mmJSON file of the N, C-alpha and C atoms, coordinates in Angstrom:
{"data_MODEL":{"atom_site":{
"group_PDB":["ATOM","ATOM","ATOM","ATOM","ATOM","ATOM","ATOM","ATOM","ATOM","ATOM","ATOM","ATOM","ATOM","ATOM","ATOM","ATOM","ATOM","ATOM","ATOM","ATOM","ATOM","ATOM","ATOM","ATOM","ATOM","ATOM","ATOM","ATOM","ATOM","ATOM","ATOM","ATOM","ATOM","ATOM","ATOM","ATOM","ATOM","ATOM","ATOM","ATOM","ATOM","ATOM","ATOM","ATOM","ATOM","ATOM","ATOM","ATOM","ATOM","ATOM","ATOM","ATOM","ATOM","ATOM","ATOM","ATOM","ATOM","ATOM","ATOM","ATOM","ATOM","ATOM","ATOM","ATOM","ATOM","ATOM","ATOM","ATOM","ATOM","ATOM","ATOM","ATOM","ATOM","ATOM","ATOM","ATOM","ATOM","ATOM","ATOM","ATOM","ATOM","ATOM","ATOM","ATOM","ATOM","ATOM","ATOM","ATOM","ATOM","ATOM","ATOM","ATOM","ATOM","ATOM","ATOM","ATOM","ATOM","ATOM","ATOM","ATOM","ATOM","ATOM","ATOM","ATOM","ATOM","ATOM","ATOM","ATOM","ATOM","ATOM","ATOM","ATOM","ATOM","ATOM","ATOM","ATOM","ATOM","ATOM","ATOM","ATOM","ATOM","ATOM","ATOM","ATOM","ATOM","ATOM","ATOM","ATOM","ATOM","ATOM","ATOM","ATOM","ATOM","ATOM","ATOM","ATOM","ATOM","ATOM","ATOM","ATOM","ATOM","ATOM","ATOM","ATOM","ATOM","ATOM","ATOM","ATOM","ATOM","ATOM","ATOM","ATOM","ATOM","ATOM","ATOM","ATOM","ATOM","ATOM","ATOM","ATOM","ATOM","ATOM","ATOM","ATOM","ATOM","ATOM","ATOM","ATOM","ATOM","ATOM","ATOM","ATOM","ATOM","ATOM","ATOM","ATOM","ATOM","ATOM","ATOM","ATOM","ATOM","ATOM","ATOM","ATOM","ATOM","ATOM","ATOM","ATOM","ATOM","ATOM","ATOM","ATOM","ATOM","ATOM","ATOM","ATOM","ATOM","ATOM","ATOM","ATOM","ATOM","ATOM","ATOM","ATOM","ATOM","ATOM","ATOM","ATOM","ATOM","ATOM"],
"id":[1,2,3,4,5,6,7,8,9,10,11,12,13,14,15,16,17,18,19,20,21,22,23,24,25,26,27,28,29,30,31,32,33,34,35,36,37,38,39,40,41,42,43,44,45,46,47,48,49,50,51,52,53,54,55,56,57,58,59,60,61,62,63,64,65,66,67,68,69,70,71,72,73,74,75,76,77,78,79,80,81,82,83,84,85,86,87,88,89,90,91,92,93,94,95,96,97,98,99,100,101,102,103,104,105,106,107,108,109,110,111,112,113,114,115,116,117,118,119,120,121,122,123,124,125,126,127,128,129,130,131,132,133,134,135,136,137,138,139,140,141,142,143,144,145,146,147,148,149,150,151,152,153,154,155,156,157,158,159,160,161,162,163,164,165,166,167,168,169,170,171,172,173,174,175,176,177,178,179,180,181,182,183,184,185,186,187,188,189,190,191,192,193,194,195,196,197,198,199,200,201,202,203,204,205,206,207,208,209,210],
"type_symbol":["N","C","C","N","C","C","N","C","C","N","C","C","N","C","C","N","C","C","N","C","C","N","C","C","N","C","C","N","C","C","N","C","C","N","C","C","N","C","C","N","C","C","N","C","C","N","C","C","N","C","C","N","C","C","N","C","C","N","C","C","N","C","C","N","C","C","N","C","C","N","C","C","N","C","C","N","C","C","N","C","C","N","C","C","N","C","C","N","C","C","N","C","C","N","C","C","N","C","C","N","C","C","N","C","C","N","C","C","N","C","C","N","C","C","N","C","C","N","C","C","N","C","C","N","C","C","N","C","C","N","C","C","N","C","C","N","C","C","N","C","C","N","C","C","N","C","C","N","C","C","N","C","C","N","C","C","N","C","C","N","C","C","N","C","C","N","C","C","N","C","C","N","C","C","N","C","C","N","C","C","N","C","C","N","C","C","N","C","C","N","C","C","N","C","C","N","C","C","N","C","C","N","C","C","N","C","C","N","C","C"],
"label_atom_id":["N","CA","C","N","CA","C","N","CA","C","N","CA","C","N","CA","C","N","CA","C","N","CA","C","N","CA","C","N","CA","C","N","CA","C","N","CA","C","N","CA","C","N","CA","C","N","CA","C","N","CA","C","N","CA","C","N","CA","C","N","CA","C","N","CA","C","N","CA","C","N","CA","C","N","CA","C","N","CA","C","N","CA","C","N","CA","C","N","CA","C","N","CA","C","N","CA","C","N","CA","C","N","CA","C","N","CA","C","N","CA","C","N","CA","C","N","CA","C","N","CA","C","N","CA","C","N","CA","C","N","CA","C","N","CA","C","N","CA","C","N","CA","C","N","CA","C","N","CA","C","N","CA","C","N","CA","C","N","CA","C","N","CA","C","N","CA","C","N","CA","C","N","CA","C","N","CA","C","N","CA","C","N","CA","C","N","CA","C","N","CA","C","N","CA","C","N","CA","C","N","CA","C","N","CA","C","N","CA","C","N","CA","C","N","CA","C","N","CA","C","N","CA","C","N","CA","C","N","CA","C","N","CA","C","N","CA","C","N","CA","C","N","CA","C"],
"label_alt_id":[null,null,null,null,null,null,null,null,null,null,null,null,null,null,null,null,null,null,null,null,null,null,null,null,null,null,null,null,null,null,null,null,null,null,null,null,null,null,null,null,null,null,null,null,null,null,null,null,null,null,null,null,null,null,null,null,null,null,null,null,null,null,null,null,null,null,null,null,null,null,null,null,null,null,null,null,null,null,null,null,null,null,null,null,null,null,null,null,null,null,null,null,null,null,null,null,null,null,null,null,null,null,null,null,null,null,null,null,null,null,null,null,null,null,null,null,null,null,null,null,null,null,null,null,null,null,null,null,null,null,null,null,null,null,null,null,null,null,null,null,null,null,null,null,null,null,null,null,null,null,null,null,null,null,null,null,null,null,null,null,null,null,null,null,null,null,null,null,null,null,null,null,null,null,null,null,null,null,null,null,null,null,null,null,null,null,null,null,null,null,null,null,null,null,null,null,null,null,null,null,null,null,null,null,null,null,null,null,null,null],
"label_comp_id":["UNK","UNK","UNK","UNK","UNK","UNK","UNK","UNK","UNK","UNK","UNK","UNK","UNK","UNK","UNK","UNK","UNK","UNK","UNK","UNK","UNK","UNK","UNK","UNK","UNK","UNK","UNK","UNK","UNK","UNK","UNK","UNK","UNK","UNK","UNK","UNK","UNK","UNK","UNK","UNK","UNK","UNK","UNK","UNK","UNK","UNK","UNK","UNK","UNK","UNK","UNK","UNK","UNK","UNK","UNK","UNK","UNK","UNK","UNK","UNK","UNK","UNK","UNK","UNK","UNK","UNK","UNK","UNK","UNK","UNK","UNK","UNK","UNK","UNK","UNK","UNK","UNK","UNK","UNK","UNK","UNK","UNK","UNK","UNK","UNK","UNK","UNK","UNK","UNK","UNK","UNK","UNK","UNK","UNK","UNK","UNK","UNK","UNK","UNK","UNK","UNK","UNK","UNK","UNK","UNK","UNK","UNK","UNK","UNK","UNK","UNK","UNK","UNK","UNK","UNK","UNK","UNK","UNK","UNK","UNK","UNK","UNK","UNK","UNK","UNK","UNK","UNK","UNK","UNK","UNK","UNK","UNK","UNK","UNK","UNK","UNK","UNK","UNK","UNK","UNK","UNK","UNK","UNK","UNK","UNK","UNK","UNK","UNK","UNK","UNK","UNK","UNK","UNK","UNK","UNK","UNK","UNK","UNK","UNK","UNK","UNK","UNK","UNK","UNK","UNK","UNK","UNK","UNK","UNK","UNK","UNK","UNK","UNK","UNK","UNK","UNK","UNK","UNK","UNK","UNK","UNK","UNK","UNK","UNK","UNK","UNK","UNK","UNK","UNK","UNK","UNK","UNK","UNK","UNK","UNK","UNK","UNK","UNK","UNK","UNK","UNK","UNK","UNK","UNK","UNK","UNK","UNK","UNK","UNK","UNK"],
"label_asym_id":["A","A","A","A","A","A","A","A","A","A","A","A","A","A","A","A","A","A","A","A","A","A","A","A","A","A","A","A","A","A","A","A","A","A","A","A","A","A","A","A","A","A","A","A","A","A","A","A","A","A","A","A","A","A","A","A","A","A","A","A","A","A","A","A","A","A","A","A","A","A","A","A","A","A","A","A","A","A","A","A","A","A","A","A","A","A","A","A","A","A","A","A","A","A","A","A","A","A","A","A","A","A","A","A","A","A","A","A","A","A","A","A","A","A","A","A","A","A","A","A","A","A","A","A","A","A","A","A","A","A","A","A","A","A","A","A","A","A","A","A","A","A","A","A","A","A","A","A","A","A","A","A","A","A","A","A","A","A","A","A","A","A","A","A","A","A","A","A","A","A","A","A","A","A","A","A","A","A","A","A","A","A","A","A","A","A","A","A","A","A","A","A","A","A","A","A","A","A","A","A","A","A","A","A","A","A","A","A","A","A"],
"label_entity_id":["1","1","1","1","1","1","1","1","1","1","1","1","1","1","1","1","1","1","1","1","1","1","1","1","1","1","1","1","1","1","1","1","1","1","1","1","1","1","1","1","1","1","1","1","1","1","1","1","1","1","1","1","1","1","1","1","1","1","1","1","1","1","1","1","1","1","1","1","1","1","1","1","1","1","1","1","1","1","1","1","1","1","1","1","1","1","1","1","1","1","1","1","1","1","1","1","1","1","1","1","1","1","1","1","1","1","1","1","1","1","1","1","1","1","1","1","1","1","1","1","1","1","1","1","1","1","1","1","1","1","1","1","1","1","1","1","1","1","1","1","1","1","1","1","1","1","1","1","1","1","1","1","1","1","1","1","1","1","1","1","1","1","1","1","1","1","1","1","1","1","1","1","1","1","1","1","1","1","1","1","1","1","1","1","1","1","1","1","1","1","1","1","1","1","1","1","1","1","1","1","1","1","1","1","1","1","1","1","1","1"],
"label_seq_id":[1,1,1,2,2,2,3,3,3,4,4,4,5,5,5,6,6,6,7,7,7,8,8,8,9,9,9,10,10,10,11,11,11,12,12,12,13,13,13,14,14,14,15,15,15,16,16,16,17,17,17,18,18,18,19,19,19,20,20,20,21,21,21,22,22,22,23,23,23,24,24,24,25,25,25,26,26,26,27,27,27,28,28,28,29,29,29,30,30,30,31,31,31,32,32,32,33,33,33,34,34,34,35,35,35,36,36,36,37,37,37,38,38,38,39,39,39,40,40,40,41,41,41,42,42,42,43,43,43,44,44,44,45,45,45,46,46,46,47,47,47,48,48,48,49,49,49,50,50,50,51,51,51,52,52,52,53,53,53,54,54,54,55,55,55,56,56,56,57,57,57,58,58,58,59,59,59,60,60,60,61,61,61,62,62,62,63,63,63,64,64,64,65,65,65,66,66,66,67,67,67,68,68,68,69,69,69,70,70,70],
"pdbx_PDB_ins_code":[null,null,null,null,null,null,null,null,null,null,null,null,null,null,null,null,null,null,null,null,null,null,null,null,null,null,null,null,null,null,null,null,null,null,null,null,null,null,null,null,null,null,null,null,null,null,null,null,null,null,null,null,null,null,null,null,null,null,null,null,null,null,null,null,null,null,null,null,null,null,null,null,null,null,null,null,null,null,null,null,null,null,null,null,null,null,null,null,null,null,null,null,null,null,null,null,null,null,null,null,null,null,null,null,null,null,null,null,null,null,null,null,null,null,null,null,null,null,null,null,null,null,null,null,null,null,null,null,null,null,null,null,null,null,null,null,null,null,null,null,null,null,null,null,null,null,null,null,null,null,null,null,null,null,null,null,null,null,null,null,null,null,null,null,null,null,null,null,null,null,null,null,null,null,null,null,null,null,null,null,null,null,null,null,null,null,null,null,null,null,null,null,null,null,null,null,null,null,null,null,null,null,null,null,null,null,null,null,null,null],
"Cartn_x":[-29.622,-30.984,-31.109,-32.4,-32.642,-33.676,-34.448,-35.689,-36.791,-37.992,-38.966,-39.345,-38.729,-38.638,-37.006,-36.634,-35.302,-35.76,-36.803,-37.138,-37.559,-37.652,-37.693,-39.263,-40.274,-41.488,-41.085,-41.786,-42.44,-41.625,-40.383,-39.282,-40.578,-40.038,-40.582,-39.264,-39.888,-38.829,-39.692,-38.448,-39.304,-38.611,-39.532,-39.404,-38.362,-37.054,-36.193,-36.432,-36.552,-36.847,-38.233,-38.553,-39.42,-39.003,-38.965,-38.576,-39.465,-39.333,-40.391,-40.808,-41.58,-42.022,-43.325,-42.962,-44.096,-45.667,-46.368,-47.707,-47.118,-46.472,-46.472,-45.723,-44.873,-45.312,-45.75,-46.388,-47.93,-48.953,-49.093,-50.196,-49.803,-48.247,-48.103,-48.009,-47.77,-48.405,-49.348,-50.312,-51.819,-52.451,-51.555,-51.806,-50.744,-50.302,-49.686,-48.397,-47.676,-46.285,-45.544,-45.045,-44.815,-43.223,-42.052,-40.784,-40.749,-40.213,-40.595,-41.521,-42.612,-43.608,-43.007,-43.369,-42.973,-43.848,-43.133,-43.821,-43.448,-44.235,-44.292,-44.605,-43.412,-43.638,-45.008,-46.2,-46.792,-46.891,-46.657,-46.224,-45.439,-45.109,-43.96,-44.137,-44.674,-44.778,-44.286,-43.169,-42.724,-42.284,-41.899,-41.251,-42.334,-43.85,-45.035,-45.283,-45.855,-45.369,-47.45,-47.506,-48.681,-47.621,-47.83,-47.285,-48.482,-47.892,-48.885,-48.342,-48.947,-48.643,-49.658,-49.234,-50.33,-51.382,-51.364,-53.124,-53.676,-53.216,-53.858,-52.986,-53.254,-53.128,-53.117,-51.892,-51.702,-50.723,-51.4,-50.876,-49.829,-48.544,-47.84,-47.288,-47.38,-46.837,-44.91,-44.015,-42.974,-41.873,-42.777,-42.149,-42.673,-43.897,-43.635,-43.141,-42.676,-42.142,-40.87,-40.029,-38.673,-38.464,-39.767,-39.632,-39.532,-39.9,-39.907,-38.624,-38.022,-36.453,-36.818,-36.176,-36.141,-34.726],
"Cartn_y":[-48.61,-49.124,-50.47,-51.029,-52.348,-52.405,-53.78,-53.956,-53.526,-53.027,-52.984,-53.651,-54.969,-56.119,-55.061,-54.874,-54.379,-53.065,-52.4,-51.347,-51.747,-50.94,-50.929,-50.559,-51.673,-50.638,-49.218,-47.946,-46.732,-45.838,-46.462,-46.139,-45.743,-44.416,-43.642,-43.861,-44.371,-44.035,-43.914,-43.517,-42.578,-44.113,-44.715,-45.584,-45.372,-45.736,-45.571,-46.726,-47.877,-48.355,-49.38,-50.0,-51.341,-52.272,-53.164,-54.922,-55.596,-56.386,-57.178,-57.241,-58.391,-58.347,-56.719,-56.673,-55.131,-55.373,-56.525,-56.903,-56.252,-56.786,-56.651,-55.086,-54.746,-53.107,-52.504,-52.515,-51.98,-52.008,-53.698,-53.562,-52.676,-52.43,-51.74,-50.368,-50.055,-48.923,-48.323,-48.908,-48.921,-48.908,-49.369,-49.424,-48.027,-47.607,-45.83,-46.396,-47.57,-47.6,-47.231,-46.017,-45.474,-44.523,-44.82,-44.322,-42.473,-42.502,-40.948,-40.792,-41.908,-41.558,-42.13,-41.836,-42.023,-43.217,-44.226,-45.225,-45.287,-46.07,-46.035,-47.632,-48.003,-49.586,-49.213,-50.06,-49.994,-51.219,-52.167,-53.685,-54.789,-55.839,-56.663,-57.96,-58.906,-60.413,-61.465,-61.645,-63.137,-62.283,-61.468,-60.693,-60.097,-60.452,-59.742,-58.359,-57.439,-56.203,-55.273,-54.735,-53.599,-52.223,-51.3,-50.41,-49.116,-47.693,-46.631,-45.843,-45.708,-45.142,-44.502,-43.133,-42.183,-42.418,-42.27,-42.36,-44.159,-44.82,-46.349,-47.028,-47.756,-49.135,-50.587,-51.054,-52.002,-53.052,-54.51,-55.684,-56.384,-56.5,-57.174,-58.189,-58.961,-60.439,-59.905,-60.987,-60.876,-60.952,-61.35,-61.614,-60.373,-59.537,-58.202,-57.386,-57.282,-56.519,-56.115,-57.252,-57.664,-56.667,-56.669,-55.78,-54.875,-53.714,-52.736,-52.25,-51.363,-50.845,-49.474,-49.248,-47.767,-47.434],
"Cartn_z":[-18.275,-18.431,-17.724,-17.211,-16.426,-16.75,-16.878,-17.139,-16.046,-15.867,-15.254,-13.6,-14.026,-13.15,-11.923,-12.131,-11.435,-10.3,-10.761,-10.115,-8.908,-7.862,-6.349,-6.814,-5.842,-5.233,-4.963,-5.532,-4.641,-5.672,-6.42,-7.349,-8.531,-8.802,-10.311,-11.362,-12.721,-14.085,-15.057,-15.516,-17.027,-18.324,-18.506,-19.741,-20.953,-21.261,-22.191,-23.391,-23.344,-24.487,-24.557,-25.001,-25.476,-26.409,-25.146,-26.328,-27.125,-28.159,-28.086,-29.563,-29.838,-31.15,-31.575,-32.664,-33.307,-32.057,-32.334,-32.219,-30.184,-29.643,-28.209,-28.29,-28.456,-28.204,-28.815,-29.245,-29.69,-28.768,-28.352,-27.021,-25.812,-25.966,-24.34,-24.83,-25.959,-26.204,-25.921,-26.154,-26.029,-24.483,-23.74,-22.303,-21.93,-22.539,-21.744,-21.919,-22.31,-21.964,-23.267,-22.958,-24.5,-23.644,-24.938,-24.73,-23.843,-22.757,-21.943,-21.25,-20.927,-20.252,-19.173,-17.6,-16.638,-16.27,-15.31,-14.588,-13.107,-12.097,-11.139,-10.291,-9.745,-9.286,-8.207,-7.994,-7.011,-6.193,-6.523,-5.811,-6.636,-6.221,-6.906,-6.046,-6.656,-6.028,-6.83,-6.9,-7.72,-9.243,-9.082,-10.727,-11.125,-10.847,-11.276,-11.006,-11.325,-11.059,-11.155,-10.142,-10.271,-10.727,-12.065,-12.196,-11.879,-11.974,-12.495,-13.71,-14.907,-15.852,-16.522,-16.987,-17.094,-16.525,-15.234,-14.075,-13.998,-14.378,-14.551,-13.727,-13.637,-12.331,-13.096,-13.988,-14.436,-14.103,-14.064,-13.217,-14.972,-14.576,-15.985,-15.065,-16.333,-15.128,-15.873,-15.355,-15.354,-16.967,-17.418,-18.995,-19.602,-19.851,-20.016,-19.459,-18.14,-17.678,-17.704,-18.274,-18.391,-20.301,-20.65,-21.754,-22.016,-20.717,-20.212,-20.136,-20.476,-19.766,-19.845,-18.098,-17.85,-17.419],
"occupancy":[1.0,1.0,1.0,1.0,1.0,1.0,1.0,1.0,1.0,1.0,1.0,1.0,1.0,1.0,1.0,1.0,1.0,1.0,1.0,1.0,1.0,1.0,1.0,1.0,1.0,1.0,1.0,1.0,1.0,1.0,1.0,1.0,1.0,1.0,1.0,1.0,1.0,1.0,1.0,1.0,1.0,1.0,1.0,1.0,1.0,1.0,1.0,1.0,1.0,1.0,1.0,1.0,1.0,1.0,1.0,1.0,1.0,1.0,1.0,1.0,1.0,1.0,1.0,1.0,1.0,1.0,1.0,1.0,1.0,1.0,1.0,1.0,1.0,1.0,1.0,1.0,1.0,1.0,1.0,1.0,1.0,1.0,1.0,1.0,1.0,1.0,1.0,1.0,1.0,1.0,1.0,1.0,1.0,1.0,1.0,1.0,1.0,1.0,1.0,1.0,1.0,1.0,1.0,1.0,1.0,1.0,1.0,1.0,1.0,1.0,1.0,1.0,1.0,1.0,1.0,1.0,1.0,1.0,1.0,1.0,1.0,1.0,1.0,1.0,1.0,1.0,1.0,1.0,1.0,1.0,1.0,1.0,1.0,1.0,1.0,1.0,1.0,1.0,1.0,1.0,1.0,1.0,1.0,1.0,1.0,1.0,1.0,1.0,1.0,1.0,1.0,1.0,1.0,1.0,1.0,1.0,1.0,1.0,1.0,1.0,1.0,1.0,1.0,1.0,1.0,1.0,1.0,1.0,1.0,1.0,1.0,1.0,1.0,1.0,1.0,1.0,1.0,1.0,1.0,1.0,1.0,1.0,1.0,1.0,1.0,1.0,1.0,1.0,1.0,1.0,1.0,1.0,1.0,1.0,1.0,1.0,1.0,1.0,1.0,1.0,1.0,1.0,1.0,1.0,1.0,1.0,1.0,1.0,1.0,1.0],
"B_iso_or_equiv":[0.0,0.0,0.0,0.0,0.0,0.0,0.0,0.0,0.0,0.0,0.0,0.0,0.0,0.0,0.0,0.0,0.0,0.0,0.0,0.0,0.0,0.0,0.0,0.0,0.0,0.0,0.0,0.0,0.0,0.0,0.0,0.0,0.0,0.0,0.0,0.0,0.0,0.0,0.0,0.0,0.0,0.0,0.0,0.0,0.0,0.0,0.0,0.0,0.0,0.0,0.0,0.0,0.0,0.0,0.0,0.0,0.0,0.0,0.0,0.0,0.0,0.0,0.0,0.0,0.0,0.0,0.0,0.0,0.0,0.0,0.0,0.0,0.0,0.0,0.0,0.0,0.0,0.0,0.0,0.0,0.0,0.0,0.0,0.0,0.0,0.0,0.0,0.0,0.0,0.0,0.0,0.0,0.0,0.0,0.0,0.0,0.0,0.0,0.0,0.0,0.0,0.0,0.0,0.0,0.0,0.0,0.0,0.0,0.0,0.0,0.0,0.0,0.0,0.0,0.0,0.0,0.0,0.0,0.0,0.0,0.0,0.0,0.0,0.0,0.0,0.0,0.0,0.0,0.0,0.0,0.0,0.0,0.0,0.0,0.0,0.0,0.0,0.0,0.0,0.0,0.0,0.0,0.0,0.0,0.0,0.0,0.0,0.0,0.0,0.0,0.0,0.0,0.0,0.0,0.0,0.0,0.0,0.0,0.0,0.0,0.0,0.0,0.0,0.0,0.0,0.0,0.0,0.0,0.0,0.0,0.0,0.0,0.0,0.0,0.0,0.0,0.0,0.0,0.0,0.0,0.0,0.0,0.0,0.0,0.0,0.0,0.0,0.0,0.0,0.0,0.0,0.0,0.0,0.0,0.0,0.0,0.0,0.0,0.0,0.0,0.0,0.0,0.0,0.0,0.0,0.0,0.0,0.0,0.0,0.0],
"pdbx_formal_charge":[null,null,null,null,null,null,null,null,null,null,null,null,null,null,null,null,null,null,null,null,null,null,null,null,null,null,null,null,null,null,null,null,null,null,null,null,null,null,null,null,null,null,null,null,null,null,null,null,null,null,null,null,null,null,null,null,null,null,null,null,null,null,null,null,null,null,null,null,null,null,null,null,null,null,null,null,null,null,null,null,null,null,null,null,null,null,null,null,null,null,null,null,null,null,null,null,null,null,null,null,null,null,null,null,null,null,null,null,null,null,null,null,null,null,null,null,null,null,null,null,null,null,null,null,null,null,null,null,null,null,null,null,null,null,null,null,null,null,null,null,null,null,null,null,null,null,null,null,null,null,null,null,null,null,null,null,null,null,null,null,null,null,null,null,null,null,null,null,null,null,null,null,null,null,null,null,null,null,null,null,null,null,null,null,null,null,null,null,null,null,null,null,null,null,null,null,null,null,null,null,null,null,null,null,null,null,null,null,null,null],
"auth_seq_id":[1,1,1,2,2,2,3,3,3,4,4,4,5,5,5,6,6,6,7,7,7,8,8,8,9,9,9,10,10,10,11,11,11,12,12,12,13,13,13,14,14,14,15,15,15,16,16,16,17,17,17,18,18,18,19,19,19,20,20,20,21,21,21,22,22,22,23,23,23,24,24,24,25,25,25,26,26,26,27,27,27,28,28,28,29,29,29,30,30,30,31,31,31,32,32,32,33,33,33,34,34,34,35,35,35,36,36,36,37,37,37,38,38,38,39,39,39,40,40,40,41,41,41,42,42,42,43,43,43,44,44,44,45,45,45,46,46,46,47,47,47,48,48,48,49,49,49,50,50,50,51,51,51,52,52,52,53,53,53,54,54,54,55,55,55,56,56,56,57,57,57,58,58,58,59,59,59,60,60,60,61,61,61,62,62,62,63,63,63,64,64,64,65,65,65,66,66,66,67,67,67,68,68,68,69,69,69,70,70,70],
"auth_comp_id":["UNK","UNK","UNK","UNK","UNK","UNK","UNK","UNK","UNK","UNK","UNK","UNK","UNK","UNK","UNK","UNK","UNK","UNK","UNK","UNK","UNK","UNK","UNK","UNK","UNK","UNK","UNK","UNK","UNK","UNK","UNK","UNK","UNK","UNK","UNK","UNK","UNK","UNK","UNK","UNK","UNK","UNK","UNK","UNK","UNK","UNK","UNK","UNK","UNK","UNK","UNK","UNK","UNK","UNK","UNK","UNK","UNK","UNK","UNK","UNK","UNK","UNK","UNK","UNK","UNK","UNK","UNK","UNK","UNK","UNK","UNK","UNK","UNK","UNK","UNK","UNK","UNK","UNK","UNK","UNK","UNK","UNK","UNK","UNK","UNK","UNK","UNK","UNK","UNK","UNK","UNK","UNK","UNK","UNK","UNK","UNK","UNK","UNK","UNK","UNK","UNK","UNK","UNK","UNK","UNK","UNK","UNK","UNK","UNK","UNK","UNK","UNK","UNK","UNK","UNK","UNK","UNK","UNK","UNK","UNK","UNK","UNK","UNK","UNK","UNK","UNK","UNK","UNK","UNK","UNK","UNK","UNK","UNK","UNK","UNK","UNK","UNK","UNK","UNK","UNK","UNK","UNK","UNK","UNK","UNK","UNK","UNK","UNK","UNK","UNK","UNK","UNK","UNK","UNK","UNK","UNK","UNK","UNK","UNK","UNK","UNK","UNK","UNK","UNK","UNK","UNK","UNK","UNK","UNK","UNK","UNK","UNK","UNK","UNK","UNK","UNK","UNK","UNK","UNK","UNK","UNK","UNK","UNK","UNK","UNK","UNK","UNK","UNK","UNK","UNK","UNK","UNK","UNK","UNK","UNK","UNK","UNK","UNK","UNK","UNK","UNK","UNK","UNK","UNK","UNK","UNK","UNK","UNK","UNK","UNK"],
"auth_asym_id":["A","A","A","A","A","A","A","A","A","A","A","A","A","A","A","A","A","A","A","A","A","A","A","A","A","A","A","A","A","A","A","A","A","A","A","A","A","A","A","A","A","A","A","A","A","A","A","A","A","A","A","A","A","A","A","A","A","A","A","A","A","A","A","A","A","A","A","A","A","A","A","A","A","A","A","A","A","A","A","A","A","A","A","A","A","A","A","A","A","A","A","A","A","A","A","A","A","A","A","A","A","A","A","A","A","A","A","A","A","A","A","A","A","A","A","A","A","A","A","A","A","A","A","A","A","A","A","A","A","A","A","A","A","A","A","A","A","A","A","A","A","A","A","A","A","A","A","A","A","A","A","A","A","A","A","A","A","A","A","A","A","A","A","A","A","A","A","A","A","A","A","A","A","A","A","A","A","A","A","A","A","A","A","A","A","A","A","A","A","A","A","A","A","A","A","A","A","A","A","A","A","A","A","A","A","A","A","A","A","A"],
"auth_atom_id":["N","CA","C","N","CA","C","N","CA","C","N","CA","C","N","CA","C","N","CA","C","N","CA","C","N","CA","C","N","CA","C","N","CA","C","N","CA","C","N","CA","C","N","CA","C","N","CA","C","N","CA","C","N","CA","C","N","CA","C","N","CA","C","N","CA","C","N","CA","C","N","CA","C","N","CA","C","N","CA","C","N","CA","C","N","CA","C","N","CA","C","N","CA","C","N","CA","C","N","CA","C","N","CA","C","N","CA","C","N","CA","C","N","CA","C","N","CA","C","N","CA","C","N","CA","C","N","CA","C","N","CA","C","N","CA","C","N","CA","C","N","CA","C","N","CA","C","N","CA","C","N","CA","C","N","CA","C","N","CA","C","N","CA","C","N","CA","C","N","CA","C","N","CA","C","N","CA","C","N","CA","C","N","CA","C","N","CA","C","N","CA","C","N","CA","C","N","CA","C","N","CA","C","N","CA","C","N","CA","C","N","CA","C","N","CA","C","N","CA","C","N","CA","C","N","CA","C","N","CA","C","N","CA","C","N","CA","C","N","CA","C","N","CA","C"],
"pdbx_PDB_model_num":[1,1,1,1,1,1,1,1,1,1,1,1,1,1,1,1,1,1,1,1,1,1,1,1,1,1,1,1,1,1,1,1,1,1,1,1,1,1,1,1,1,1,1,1,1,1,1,1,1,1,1,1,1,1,1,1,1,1,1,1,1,1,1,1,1,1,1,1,1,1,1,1,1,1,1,1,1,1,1,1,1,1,1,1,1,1,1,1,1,1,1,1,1,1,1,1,1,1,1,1,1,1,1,1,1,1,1,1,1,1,1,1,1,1,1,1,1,1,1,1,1,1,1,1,1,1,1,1,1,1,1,1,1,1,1,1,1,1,1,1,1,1,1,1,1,1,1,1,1,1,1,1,1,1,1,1,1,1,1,1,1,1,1,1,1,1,1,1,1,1,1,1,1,1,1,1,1,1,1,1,1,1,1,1,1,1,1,1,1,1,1,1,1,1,1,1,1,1,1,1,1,1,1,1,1,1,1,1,1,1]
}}}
């Protein structure tokens, strides 16, 4: 597993865990990032990250993303 932040642009993974206090995965819940669902780097500037997850187009800056492990 590696955090979110580690993935290559254009690189597909399928989400293995979520860090983080209850209240914050919950919110990324809520945004599609849920354990098995697949993600998709679409750009990466400074650790900041554009992903695609279930059909959406979401910008996480670098400290959620690092919460992310696929």
């Amino acid at each position: 597993m590696m955090p979110l932040t580690m993935a290559k642009v254009g690189e597909r993974a399928a989400i293995r865990k979520i860090t983080g206090r209850d209240e914050v995965r919950q919110h990324l819940a809520e945004l599609g990032f849920v354990v098995d669902s697949d993600v998709t780097v679409i750009s990466e500037i400074a650790g900041n990250v554009i992903v695609e997850v279930k059909n959406s187009r979401i910008a996480l800056d670098k400290t959620m993303a690092n919460r992310i492990l696929v």
